[in-house]
mmCIF file of C-alpha atoms in Angstrom:
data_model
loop_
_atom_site.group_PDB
_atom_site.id
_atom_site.type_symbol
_atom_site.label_atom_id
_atom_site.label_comp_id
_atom_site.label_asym_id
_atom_site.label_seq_id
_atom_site.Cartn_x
_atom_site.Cartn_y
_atom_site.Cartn_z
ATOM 1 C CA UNK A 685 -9.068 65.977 55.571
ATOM 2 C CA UNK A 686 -8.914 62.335 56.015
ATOM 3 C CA UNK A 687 -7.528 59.390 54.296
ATOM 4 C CA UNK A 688 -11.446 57.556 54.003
ATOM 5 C CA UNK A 689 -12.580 61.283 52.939
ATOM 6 C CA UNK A 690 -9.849 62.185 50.554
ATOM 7 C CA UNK A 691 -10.410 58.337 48.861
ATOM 8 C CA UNK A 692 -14.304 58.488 49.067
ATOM 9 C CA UNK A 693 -13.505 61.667 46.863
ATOM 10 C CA UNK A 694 -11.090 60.378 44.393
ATOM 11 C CA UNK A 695 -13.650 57.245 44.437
ATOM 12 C CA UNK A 696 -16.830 59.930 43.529
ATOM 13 C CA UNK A 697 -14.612 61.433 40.739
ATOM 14 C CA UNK A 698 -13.434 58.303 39.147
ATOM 15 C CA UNK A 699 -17.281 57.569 39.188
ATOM 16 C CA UNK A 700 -17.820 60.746 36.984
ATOM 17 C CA UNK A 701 -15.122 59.895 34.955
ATOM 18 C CA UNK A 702 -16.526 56.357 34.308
ATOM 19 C CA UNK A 703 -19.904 57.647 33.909
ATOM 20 C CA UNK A 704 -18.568 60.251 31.300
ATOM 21 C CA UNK A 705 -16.863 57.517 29.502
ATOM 22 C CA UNK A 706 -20.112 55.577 29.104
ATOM 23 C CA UNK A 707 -21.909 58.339 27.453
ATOM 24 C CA UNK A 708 -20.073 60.793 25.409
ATOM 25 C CA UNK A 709 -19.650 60.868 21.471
ATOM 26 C CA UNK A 710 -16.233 59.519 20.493
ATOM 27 C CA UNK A 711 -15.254 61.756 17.868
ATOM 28 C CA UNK A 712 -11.217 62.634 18.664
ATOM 29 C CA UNK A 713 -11.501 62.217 22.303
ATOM 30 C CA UNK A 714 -8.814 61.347 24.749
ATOM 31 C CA UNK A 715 -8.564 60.070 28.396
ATOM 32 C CA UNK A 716 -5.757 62.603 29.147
ATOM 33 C CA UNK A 717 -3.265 61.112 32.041
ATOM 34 C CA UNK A 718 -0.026 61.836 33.666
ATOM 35 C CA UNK A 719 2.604 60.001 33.119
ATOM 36 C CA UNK A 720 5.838 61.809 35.628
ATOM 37 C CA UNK A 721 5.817 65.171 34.425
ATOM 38 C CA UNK A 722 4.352 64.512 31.133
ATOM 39 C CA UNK A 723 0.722 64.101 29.717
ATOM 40 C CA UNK A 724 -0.153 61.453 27.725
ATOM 41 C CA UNK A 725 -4.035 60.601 25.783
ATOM 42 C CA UNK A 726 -5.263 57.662 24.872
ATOM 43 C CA UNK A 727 -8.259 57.228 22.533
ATOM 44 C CA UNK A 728 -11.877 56.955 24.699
ATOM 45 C CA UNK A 729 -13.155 53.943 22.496
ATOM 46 C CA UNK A 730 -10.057 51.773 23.840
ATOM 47 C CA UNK A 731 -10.909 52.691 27.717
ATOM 48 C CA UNK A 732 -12.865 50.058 29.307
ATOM 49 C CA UNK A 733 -12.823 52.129 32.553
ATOM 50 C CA UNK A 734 -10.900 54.160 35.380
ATOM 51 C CA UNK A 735 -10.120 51.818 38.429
ATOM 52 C CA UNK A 736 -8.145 52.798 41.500
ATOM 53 C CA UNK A 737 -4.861 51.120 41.890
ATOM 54 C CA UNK A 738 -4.508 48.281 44.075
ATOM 55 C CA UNK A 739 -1.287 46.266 44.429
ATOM 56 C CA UNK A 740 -1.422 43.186 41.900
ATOM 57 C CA UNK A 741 -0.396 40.018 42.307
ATOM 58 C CA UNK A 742 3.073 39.848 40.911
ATOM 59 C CA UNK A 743 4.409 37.419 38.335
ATOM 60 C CA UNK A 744 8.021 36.394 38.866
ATOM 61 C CA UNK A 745 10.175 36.022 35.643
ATOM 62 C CA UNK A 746 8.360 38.191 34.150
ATOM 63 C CA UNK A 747 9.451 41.330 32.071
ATOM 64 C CA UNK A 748 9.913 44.290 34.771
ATOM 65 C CA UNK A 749 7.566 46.408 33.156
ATOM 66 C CA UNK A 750 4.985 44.259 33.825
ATOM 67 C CA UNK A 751 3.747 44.735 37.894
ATOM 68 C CA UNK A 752 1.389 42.155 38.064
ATOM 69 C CA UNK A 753 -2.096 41.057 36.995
ATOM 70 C CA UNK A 754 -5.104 41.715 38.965
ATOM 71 C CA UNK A 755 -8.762 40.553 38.885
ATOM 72 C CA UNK A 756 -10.733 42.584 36.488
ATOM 73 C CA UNK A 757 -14.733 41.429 36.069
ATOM 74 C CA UNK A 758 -13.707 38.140 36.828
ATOM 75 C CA UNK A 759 -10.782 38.394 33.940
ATOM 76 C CA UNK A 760 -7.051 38.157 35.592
ATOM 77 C CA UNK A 761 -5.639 40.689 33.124
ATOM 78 C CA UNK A 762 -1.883 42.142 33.215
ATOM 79 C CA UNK A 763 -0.646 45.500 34.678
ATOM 80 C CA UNK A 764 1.520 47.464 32.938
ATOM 81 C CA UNK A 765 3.837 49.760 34.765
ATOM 82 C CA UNK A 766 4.228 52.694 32.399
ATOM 83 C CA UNK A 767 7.052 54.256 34.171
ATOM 84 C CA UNK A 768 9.071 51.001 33.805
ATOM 85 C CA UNK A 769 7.791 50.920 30.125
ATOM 86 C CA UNK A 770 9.071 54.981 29.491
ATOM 87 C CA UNK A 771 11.940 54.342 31.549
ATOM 88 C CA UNK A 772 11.146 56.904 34.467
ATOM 89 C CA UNK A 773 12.350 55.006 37.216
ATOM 90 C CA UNK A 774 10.336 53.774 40.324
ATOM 91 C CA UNK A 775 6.975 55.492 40.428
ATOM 92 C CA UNK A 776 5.501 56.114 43.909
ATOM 93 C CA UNK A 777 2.275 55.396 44.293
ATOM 94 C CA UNK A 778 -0.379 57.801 46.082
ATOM 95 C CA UNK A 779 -3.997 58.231 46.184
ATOM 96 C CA UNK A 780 -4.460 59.901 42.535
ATOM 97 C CA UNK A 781 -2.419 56.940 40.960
ATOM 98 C CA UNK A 782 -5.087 55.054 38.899
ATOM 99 C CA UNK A 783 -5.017 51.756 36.500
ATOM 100 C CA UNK A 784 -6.673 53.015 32.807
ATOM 101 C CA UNK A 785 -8.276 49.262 31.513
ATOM 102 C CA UNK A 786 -8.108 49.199 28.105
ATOM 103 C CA UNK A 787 -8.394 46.507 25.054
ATOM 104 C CA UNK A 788 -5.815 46.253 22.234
ATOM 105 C CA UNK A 789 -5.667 43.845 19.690
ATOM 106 C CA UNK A 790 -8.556 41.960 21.682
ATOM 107 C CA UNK A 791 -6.308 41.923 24.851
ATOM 108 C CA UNK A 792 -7.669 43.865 28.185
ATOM 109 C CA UNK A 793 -5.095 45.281 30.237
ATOM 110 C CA UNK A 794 -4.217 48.029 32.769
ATOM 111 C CA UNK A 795 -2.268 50.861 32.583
ATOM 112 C CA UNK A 796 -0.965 51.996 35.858
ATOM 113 C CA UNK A 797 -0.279 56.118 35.272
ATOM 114 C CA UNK A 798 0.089 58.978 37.853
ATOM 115 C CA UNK A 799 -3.171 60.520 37.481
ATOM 116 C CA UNK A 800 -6.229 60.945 35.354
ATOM 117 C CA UNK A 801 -6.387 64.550 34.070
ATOM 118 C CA UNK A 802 -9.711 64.833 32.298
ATOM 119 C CA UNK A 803 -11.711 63.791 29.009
ATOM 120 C CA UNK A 804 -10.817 65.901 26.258
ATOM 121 C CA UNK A 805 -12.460 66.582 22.553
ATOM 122 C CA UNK A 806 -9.196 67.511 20.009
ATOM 123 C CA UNK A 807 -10.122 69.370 16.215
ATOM 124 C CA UNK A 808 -8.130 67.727 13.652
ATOM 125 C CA UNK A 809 -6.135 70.851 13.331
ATOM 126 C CA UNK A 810 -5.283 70.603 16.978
ATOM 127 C CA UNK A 811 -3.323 67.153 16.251
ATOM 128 C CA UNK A 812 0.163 66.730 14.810
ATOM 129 C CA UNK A 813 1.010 63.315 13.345
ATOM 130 C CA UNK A 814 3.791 62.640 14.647
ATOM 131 C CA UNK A 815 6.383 62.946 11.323
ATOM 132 C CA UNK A 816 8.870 60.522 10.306
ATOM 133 C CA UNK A 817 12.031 62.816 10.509
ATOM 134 C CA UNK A 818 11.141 63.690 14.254
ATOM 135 C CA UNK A 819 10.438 60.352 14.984
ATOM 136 C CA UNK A 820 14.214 59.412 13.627
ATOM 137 C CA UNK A 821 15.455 61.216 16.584
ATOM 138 C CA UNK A 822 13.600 59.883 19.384
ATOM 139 C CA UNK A 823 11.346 56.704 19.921
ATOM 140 C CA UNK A 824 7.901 58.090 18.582
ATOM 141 C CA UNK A 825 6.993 54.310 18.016
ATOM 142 C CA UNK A 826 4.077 54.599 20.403
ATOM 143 C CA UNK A 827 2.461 57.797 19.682
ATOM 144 C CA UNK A 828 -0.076 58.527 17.473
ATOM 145 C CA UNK A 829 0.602 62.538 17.586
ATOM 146 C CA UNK A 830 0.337 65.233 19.955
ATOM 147 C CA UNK A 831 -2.479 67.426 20.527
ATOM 148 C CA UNK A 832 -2.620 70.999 21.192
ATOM 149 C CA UNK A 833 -4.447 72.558 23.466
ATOM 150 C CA UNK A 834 -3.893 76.197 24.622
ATOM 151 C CA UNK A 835 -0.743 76.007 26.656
ATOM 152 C CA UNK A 836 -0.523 72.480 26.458
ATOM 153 C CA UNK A 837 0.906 69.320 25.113
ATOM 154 C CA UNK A 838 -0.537 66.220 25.043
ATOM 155 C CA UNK A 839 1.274 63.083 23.695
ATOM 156 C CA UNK A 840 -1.020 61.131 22.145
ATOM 157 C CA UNK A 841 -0.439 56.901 22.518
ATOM 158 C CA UNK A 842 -1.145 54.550 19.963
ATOM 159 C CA UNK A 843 -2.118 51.522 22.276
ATOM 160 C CA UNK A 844 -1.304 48.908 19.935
ATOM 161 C CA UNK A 845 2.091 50.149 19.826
ATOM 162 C CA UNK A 846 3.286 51.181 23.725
ATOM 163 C CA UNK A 847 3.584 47.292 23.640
ATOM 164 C CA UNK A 848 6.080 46.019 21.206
ATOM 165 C CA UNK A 849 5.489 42.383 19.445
ATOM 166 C CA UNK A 850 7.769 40.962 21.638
ATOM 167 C CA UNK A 851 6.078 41.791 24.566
ATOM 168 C CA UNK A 852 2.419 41.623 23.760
ATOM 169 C CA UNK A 853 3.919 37.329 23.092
ATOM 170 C CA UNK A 854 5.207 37.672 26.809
ATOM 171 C CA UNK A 855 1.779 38.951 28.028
ATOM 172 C CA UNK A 856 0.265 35.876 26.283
ATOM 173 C CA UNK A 857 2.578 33.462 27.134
ATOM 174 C CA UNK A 858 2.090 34.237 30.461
ATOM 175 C CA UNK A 859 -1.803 33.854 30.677
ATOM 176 C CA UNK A 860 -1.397 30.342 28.428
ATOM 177 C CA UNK A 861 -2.667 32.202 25.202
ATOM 178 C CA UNK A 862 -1.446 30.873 21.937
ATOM 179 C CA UNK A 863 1.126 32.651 20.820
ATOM 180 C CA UNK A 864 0.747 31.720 17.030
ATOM 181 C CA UNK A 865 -2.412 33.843 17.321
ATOM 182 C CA UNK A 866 -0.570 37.138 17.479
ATOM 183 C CA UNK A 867 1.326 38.402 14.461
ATOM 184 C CA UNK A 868 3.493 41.587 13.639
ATOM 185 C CA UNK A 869 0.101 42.814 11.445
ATOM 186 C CA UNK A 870 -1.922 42.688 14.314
ATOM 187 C CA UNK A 871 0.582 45.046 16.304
#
């Protein structure tokens, strides 16, 4: 198969994806994503859409775990590298690697993650809040909880939180936003 077949593919199932997105109830479901060997959720009411990755314009000085910004619906919006951000090392990209657009606290970026996995529906018993004494022992800061689903885990992010105060004021800084407007009760 060809590169122009294998992307006019991935292109036809990121349409379904989007399309999907646009049209199902919201009730408890996910975009589900991989992030290196792991899979990750995030809620379907935050995803603005499914885009395929294209190098972004970088931003020098900025923090590392930010790759760029890029030109989304006529809105320059930031890039965030998720494997910088979970501290995976350099992530190579391929034809499945895919920026997830999302808004959080009335900010639109992009997530840049391995691959989309599907849309997913979770019960309430199928999610685990993620406890206070596990989350003593690792940084749980940005997950909501982890869903199970058969023979599978998936980590469930709390948007609002994969970005820490700190750097949500870099991200605004950067694009000339006031920074008084943020505050730690918004994150």
């Amino acid at each position: 198969m060809s590169g122009s077949e294998q992307n006019g593919q991935n292109d036809s199932a990121l349409n379904i994806l989007n399309l999907q997105l646009a049209n199902m109830s919201t009730e408890n479901q996910y975009v589900t994503f991989k992030i290196g060997e792991e899979e990750y959720g995030v809620d379907i009411m935050l995803v603005q859409e499914i885009i395929r990755y294209k190098k972004p314009t970088k931003i020098y000085n900025a923090n590392p775990m930010i790759k760029g910004i890029i030109n989304f619906r006529g809105k320059v919006i930031p890039i965030i590298d998720m494997h910088k951000k979970f501290d995976l090392g350099e992530q190579n990209y391929d034809e499945y690697t895919v920026v997830i657009v999302i808004e959080v606290e009335s900010k639109t970026m992009g997530m840049i993650v391995d691959r989309v996995s599907d849309i997913m529906s979770f019960k309430k018993e199928e999610i685990q809040i993620v406890d206070q004494e596990f989350a003593e022992d690792i940084k749980t800061e940005h997950l909501k909880g982890m869903a199970k689903s058969r023979d599978r885990i998936i980590m469930l992010l709390e948007p609002n939180r994969v970005l820490s105060f700190r750097e949500l004021n870099q991200i605004s800084k950067a694009y000339g936003e006031d920074e008084a407007n943020l505050t730690k009760e918004q994150i």
